[in-house]
Amino acid sequence: MMMKVVIATHNKDKLKELKKGLSQLNIDLLDLSCFSEVGEIIEDGKTLEENALIKAKEVFRLTGLPSIADDTGLEVDALNGKPGVFTARFAGENCSYMDNVNKMLKVMKKIKTSDRGAVFKTVIAFFDGKKELLSIGEVKGMIATEKKGLGGFGYDSIFYVVNEGKTFAEMTIEKKNIISHRGNAIKNLTPKLKSYLETNIKEIA
């Protein structure tokens, strides 16, 4: 019998990447469309780790099922590591992806190439009522001077990965998942989840 696990996000783009990355695990992945009682969760943590755990714990509380949640931050060198935990709200509350991208391009307009370095970081948290599992993934890149590519979401059109010579938005979801911050966090979580599942299967048996 497969364990049911809820992915704690309303973001369809994140959901697609998480489901694809976790598909190799022997778990039945559900999403919040199955649970109308779960509304927007206030992410008031001071770190990505805190926010990921807040979401995972709240979804477990409301559904009674083990939950997986993530939080992602873009840390830009020229902005002293900002926007960080405010990445999704960089242009203000209820802003769109494009609002954030346009604001980033505007504030970085006069920044020279050598100072446009940035790191995308994702923390994924798993919580089952007792056990907490955390994993971190990151990827280095730079903020492009203009939008490139039609794929992805969020800041993907301006996050340029130097080693690939492309922005995330110019990559397929398969390629992005191999090298991205979220992809790396999923890879780092996978062995922890496998070990957890093996232990729990033994206990159930």
PDB file of C-alpha atoms in Angstrom, residues 98 101-102 105 142-161 165-172:
ATOM      1  CA  MET A  98       6.008  39.594 -14.485  1.00  0.00           C
ATOM      2  CA  VAL A 101      10.711  40.277 -13.164  1.00  0.00           C
ATOM      3  CA  ASN A 102      10.164  43.848 -14.303  1.00  0.00           C
ATOM      4  CA  LEU A 105      15.274  44.340 -14.297  1.00  0.00           C
ATOM      5  CA  MET A 142      23.315  35.768 -12.840  1.00  0.00           C
ATOM      6  CA  ILE A 143      20.526  38.224 -13.510  1.00  0.00           C
ATOM      7  CA  ALA A 144      20.195  38.737 -17.265  1.00  0.00           C
ATOM      8  CA  THR A 145      19.739  42.222 -18.714  1.00  0.00           C
ATOM      9  CA  GLU A 146      16.591  41.189 -20.569  1.00  0.00           C
ATOM     10  CA  LYS A 147      13.973  38.442 -20.591  1.00  0.00           C
ATOM     11  CA  LYS A 148      14.816  35.350 -22.614  1.00  0.00           C
ATOM     12  CA  GLY A 149      12.787  32.176 -23.163  1.00  0.00           C
ATOM     13  CA  LEU A 150       9.128  31.262 -22.967  1.00  0.00           C
ATOM     14  CA  GLY A 151       9.185  28.356 -20.503  1.00  0.00           C
ATOM     15  CA  GLY A 152       9.321  28.171 -16.736  1.00  0.00           C
ATOM     16  CA  PHE A 153       7.823  30.634 -14.299  1.00  0.00           C
ATOM     17  CA  GLY A 154       8.787  33.241 -11.731  1.00  0.00           C
ATOM     18  CA  TYR A 155      12.210  34.711 -12.458  1.00  0.00           C
ATOM     19  CA  ASP A 156      13.153  31.957 -14.929  1.00  0.00           C
ATOM     20  CA  SER A 157      13.287  34.312 -17.920  1.00  0.00           C
ATOM     21  CA  ILE A 158      16.032  36.437 -16.304  1.00  0.00           C
ATOM     22  CA  PHE A 159      17.957  33.830 -14.288  1.00  0.00           C
ATOM     23  CA  TYR A 160      20.897  33.008 -16.569  1.00  0.00           C
ATOM     24  CA  VAL A 161      22.920  29.857 -15.870  1.00  0.00           C
ATOM     25  CA  GLY A 165      24.483  29.531 -21.655  1.00  0.00           C
ATOM     26  CA  LYS A 166      20.718  29.801 -21.140  1.00  0.00           C
ATOM     27  CA  THR A 167      18.095  31.174 -18.804  1.00  0.00           C
ATOM     28  CA  PHE A 168      15.852  28.686 -17.018  1.00  0.00           C
ATOM     29  CA  ALA A 169      13.025  29.805 -19.311  1.00  0.00           C
ATOM     30  CA  GLU A 170      15.001  28.600 -22.340  1.00  0.00           C
ATOM     31  CA  MET A 171      15.292  25.060 -20.922  1.00  0.00           C
ATOM     32  CA  THR A 172      12.893  22.125 -20.945  1.00  0.00           C
TER      33      THR A 172
END
